[in-house]
mmCIF file with all atom_site columns, C-alpha atoms in Angstrom:
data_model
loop_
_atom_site.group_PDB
_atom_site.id
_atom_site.type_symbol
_atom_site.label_atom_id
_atom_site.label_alt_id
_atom_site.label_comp_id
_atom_site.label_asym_id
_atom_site.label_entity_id
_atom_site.label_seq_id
_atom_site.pdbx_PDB_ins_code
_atom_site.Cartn_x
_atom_site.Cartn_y
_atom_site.Cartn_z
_atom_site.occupancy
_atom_site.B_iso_or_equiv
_atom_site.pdbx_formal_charge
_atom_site.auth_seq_id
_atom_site.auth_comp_id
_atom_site.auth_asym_id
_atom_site.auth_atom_id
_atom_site.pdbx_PDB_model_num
ATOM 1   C CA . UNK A 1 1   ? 82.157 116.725 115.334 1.00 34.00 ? 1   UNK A CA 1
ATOM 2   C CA . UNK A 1 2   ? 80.911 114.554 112.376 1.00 42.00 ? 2   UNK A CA 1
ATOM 3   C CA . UNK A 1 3   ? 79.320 116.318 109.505 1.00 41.00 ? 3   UNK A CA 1
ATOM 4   C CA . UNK A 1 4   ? 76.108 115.031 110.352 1.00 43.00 ? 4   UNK A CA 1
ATOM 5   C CA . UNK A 1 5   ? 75.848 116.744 113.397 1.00 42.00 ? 5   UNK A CA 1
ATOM 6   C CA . UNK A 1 6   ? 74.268 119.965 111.484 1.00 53.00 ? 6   UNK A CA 1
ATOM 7   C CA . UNK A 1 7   ? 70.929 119.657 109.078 1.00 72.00 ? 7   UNK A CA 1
ATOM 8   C CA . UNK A 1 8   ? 67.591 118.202 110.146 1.00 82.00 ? 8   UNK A CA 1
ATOM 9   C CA . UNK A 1 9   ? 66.690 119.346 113.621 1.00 79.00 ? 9   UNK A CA 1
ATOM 10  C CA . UNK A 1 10  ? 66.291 116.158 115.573 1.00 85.00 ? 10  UNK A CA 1
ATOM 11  C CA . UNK A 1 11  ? 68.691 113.812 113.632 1.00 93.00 ? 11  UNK A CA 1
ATOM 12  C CA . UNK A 1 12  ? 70.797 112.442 115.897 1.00 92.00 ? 12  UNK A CA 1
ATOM 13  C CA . UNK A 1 13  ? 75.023 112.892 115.602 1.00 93.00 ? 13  UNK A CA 1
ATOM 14  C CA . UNK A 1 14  ? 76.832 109.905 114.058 1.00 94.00 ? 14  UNK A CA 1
ATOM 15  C CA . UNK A 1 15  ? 78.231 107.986 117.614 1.00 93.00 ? 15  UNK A CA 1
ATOM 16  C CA . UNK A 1 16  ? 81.540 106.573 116.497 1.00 89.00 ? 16  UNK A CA 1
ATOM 17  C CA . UNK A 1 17  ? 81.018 103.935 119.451 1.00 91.00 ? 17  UNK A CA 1
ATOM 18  C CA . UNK A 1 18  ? 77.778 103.057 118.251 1.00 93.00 ? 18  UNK A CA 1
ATOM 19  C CA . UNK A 1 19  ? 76.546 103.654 114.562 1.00 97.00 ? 19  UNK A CA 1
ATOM 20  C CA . UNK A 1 20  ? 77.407 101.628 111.597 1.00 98.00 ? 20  UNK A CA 1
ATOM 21  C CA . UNK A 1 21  ? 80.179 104.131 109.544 1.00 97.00 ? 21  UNK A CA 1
ATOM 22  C CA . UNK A 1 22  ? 82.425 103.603 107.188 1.00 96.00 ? 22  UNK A CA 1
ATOM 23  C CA . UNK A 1 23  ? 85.217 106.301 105.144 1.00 95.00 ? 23  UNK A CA 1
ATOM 24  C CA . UNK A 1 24  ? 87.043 109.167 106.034 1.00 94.00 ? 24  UNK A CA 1
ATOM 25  C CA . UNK A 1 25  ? 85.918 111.652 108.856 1.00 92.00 ? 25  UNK A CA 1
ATOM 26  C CA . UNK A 1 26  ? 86.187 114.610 107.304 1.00 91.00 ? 26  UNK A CA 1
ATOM 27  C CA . UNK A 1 27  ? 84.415 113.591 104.011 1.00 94.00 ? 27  UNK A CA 1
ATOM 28  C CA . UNK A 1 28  ? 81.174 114.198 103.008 1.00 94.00 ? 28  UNK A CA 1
ATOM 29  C CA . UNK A 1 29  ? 78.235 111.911 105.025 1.00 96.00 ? 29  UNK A CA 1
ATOM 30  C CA . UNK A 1 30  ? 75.824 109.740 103.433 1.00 97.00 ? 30  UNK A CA 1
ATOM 31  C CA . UNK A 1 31  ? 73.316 108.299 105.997 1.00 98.00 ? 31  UNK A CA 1
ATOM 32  C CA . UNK A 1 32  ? 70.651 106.011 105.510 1.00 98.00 ? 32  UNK A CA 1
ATOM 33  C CA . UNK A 1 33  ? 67.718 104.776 107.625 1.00 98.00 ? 33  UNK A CA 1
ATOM 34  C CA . UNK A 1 34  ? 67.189 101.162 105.590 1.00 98.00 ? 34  UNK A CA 1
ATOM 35  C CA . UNK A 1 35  ? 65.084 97.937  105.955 1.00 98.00 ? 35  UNK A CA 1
ATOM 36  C CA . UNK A 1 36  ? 67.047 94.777  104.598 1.00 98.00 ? 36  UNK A CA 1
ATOM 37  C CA . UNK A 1 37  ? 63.905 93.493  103.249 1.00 98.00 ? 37  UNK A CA 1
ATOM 38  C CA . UNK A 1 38  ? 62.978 96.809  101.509 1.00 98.00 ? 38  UNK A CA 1
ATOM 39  C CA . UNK A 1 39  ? 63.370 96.008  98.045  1.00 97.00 ? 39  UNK A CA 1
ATOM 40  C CA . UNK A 1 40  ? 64.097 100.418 97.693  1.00 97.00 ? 40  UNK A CA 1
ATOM 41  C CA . UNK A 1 41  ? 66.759 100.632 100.564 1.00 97.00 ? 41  UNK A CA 1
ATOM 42  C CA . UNK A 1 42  ? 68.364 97.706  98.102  1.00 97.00 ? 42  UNK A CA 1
ATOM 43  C CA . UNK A 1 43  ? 68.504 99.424  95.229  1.00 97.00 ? 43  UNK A CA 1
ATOM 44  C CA . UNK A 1 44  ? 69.688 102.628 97.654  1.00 97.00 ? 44  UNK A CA 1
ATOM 45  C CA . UNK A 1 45  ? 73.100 99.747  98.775  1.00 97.00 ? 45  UNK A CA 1
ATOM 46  C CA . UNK A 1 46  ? 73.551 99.091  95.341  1.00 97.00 ? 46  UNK A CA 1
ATOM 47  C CA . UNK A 1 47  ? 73.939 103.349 94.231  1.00 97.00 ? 47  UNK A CA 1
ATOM 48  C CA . UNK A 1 48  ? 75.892 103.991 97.520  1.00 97.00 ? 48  UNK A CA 1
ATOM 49  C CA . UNK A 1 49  ? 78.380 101.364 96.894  1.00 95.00 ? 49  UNK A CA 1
ATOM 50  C CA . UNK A 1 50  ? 78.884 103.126 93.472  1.00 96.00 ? 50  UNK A CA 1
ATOM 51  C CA . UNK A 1 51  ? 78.987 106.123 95.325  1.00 96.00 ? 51  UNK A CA 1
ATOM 52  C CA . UNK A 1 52  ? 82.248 105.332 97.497  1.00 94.00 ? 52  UNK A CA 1
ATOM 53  C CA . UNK A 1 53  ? 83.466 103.347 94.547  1.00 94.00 ? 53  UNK A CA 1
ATOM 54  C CA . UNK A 1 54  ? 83.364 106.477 92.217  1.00 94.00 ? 54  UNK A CA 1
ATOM 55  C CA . UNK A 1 55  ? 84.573 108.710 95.044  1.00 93.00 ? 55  UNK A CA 1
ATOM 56  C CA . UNK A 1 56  ? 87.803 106.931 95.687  1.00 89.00 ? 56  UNK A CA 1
ATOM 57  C CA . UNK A 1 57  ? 86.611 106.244 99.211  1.00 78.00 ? 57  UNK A CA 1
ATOM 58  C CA . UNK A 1 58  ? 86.192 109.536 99.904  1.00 91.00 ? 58  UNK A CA 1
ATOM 59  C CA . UNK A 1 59  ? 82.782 109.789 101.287 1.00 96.00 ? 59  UNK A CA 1
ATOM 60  C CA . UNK A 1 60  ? 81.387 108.631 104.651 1.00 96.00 ? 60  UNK A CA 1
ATOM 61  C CA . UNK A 1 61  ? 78.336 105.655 105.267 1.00 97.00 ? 61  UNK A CA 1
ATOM 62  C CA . UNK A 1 62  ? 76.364 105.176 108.309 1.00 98.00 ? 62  UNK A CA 1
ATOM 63  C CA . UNK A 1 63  ? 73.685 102.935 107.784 1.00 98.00 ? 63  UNK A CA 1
ATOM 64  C CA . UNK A 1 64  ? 70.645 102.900 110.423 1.00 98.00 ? 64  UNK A CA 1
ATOM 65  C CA . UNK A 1 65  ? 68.249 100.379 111.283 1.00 98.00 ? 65  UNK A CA 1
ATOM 66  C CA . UNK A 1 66  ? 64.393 100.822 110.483 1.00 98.00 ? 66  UNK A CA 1
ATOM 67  C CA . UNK A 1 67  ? 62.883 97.769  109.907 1.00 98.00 ? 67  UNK A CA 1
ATOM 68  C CA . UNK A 1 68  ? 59.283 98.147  108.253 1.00 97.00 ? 68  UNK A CA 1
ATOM 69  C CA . UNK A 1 69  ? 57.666 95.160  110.203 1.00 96.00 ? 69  UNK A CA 1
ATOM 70  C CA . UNK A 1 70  ? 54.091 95.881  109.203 1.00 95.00 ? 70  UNK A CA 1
ATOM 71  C CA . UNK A 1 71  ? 54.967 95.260  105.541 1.00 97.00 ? 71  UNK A CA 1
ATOM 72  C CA . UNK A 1 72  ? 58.511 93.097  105.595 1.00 97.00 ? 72  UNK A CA 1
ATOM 73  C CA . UNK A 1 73  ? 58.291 90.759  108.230 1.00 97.00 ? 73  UNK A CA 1
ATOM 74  C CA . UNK A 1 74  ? 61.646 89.313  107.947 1.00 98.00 ? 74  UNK A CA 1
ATOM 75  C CA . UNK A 1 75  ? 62.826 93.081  108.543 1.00 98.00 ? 75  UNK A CA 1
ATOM 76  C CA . UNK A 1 76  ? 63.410 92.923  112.100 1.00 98.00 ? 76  UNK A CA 1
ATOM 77  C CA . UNK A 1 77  ? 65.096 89.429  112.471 1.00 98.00 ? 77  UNK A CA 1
ATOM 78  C CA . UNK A 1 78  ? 67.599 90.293  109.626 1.00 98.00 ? 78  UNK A CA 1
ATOM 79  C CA . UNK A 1 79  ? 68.775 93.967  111.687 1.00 98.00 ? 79  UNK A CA 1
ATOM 80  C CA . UNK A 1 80  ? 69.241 91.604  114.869 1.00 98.00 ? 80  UNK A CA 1
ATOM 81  C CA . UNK A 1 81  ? 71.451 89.482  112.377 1.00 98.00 ? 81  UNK A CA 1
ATOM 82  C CA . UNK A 1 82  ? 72.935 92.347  111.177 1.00 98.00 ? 82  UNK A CA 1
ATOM 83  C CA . UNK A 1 83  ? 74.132 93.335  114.742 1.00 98.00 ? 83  UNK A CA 1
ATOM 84  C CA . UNK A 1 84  ? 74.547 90.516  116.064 1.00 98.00 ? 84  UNK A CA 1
ATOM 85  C CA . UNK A 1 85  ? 77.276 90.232  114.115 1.00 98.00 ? 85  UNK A CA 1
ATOM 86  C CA . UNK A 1 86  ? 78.701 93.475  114.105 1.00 98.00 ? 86  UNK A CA 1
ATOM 87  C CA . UNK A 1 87  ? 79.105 91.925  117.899 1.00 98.00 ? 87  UNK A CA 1
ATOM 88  C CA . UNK A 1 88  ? 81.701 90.104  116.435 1.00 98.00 ? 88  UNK A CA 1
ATOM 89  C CA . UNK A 1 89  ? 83.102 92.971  114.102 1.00 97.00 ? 89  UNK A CA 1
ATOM 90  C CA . UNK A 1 90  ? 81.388 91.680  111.327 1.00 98.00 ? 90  UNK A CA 1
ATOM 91  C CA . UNK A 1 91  ? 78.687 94.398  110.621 1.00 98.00 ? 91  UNK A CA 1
ATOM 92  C CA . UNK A 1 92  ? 79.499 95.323  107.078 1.00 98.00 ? 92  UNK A CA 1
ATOM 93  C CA . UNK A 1 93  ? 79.834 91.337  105.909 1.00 98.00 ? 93  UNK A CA 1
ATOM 94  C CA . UNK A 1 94  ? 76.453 90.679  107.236 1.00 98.00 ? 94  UNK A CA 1
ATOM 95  C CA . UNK A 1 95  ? 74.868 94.144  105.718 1.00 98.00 ? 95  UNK A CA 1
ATOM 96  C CA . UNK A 1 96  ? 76.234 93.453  102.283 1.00 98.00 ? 96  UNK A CA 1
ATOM 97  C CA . UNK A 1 97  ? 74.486 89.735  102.288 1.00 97.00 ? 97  UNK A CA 1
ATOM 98  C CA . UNK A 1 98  ? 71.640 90.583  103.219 1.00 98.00 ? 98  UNK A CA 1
ATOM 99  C CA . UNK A 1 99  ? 70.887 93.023  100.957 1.00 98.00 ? 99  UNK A CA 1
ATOM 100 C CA . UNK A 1 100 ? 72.500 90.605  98.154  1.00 97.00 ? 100 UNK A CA 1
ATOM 101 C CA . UNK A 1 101 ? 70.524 87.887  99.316  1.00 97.00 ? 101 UNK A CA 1
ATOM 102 C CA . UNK A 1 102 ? 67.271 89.926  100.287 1.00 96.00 ? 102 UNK A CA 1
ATOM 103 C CA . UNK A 1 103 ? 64.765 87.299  99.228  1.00 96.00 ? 103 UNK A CA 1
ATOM 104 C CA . UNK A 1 104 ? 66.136 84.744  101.557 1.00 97.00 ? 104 UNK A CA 1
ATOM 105 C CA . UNK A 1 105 ? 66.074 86.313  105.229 1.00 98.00 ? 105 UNK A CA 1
ATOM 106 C CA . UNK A 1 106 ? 64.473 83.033  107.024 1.00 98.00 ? 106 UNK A CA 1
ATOM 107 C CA . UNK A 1 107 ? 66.510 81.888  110.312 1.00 97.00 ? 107 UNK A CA 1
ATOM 108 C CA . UNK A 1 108 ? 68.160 79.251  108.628 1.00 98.00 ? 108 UNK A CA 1
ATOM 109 C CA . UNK A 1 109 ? 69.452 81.552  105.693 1.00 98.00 ? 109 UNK A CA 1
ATOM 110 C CA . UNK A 1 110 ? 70.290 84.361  108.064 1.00 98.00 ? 110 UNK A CA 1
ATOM 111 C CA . UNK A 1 111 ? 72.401 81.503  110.095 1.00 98.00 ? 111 UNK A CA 1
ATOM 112 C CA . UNK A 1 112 ? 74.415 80.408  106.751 1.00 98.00 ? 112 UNK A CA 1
ATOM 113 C CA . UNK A 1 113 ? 75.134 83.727  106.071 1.00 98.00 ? 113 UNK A CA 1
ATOM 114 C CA . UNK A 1 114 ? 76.245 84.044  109.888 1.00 98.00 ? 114 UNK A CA 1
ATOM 115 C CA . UNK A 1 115 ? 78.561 80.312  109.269 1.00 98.00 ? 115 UNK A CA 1
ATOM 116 C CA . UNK A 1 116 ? 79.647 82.234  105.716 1.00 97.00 ? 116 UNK A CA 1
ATOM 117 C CA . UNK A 1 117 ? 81.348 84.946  107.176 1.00 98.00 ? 117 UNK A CA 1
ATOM 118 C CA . UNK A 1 118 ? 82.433 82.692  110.095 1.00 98.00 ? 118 UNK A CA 1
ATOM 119 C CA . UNK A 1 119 ? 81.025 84.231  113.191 1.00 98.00 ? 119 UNK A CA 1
ATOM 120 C CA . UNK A 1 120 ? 80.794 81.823  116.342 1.00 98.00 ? 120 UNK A CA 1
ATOM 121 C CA . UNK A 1 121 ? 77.040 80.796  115.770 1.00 98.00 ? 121 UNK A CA 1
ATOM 122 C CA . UNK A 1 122 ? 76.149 80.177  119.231 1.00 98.00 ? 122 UNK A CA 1
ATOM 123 C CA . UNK A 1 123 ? 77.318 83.439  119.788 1.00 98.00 ? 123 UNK A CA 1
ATOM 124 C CA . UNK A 1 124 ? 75.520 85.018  116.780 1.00 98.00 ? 124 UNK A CA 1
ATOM 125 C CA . UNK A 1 125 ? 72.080 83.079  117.948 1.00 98.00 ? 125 UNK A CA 1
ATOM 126 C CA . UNK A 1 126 ? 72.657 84.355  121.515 1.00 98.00 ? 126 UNK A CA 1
ATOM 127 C CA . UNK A 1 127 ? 73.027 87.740  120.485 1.00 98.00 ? 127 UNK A CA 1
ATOM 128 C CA . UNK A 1 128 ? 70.477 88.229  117.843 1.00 97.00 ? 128 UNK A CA 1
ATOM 129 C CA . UNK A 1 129 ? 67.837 87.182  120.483 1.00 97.00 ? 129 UNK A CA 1
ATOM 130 C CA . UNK A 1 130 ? 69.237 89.405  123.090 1.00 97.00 ? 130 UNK A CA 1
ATOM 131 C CA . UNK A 1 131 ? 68.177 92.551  124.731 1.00 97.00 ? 131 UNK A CA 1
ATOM 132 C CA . UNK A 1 132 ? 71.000 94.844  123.538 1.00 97.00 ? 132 UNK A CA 1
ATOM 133 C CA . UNK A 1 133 ? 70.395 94.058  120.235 1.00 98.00 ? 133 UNK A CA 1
ATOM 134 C CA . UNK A 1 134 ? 66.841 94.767  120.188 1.00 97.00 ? 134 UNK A CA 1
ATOM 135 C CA . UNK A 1 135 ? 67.556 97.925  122.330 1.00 97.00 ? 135 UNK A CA 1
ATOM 136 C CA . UNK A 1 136 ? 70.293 99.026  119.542 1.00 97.00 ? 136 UNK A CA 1
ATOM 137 C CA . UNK A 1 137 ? 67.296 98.498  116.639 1.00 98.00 ? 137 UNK A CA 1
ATOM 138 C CA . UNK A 1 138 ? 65.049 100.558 118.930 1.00 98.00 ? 138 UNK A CA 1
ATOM 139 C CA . UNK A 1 139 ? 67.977 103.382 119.025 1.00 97.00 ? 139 UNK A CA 1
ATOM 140 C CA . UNK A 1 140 ? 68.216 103.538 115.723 1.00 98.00 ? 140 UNK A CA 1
ATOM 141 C CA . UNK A 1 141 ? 64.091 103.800 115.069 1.00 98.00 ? 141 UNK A CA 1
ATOM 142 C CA . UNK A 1 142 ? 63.580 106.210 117.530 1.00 97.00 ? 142 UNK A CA 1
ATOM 143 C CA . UNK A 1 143 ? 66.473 108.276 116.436 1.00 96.00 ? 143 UNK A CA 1
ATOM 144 C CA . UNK A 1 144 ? 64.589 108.157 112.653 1.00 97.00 ? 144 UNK A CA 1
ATOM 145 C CA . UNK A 1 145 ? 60.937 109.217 113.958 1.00 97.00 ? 145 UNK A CA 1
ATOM 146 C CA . UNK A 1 146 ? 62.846 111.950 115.941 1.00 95.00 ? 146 UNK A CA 1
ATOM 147 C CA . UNK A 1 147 ? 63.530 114.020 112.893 1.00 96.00 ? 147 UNK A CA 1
ATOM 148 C CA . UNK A 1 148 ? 60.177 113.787 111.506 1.00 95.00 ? 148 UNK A CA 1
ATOM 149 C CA . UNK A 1 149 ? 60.898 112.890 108.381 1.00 96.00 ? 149 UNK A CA 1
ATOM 150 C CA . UNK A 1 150 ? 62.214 109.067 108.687 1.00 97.00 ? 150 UNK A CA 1
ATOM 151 C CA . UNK A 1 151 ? 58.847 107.697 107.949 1.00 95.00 ? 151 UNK A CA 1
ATOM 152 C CA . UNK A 1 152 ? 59.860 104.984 105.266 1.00 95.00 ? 152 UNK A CA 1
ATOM 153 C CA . UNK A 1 153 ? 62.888 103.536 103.707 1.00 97.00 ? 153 UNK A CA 1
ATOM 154 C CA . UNK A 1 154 ? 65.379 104.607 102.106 1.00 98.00 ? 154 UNK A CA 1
ATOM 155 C CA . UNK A 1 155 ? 65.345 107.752 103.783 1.00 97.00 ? 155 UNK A CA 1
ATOM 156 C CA . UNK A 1 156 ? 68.870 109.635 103.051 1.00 97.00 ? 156 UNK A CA 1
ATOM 157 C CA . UNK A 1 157 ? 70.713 112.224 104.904 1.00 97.00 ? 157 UNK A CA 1
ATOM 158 C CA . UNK A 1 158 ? 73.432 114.342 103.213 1.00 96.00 ? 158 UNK A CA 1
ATOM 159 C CA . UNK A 1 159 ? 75.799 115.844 105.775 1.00 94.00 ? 159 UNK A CA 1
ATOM 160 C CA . UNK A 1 160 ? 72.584 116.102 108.240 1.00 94.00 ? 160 UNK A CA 1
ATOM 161 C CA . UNK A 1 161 ? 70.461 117.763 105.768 1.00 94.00 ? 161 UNK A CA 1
ATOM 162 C CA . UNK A 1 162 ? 67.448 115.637 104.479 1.00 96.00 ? 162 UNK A CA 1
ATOM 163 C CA . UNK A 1 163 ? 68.130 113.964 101.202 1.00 95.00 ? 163 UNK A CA 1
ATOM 164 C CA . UNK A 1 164 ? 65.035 115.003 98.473  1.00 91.00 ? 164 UNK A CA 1
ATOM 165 C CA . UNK A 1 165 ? 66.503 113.952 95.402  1.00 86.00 ? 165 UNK A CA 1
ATOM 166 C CA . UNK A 1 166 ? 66.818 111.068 93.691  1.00 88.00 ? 166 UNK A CA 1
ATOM 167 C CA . UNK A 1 167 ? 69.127 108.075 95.483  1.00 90.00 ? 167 UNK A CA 1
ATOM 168 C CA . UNK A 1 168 ? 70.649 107.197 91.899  1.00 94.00 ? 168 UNK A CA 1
ATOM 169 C CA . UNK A 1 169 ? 74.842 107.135 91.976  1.00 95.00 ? 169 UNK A CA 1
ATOM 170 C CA . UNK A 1 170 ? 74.351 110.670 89.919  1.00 94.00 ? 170 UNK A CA 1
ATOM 171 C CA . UNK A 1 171 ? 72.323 112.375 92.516  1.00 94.00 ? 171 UNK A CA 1
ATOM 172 C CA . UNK A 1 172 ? 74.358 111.124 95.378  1.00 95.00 ? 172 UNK A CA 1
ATOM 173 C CA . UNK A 1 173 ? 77.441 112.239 93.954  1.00 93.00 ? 173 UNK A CA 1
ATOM 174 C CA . UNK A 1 174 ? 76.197 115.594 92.832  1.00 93.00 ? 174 UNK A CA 1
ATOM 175 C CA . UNK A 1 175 ? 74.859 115.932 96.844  1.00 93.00 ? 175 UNK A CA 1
ATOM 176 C CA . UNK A 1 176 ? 78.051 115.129 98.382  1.00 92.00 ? 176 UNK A CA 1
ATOM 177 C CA . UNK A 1 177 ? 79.423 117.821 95.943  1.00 86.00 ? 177 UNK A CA 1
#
């Protein structure tokens, strides 16, 4: 049982089979519900990633999709990227260039970045427009509007509890004790 099992009524356990996790299970669990074109869940990559750097490693990231397509409408096309290439084991590539290279999330960018990190881009193209991808999005919204409180992004979890604070590398830390 992952430590994000307890908390938030509604928020879904961390599926080793399905979510997006990185670290050690038994450390502490940082989760976020991000939009790559949410200019907030960037800053939010940039304090996590200090996060496991000043932790040693020894805290735990899932990442879920919630793409804000009334206001970023690149949102949704960059998660189908995203997975689309974690169909080829390449999740955490993709995630980190697309938040790095957030401004440019049109097709042709998201299929250099898919050519960068050499996926098989008839593959990648394939997948991104498929239904499982679109269905593993939708898992990943409806699992954020289940706990009530996923209603923009970033929205952090802290070992299932909701996270309040700030998202700043100094609040995280102090969270994941």
């Amino acid at each position: 049982m992952s430590a994000v099992d307890e908390g938030t009524p509604g928020l879904a356990p961390l599926d080793e089979a399905v979510d997006h996790v990185r670290g050690p299970l038994e450390a502490a669990v940082i989760l976020e519900y991000g939009d790559y074109e949410c200019p907030y869940s960037r800053m939010a990559f940039s304090e996590i990633e200090t996060v496991e750097q000043a932790r040693d490693g020894q805290v735990r990231f899932a990442f879920r999709h919630f793409p804000l397509t009334d206001i970023h409408p690149h949102a949704l096309a960059a998660a189908a990227a995203a997975e689309a290439a974690a169909a080829q084991g390449r999740f955490w590539e993709m995630h980190t260039l697309l938040f790095h290279r957030q401004k440019a999330l049109e097709d042709e960018d998201l299929r250099r970045y898919a050519a960068d990190i050499g996926l098989d881009l008839a593959r990648f193209d394939r997948d991104r427009a498929g239904r499982e991808v679109l269905e593993r999005i939708r898992r990943d919204v409806e699992s954020g509007l289940a706990t009530g409180e996923v209603q923009g992004t970033p929205t952090l979890f802290v070992n299932g509890a909701l996270h309040r604070g700030s998202y700043d590398a100094a609040g995280l830390i102090t969270a994941v004790g």
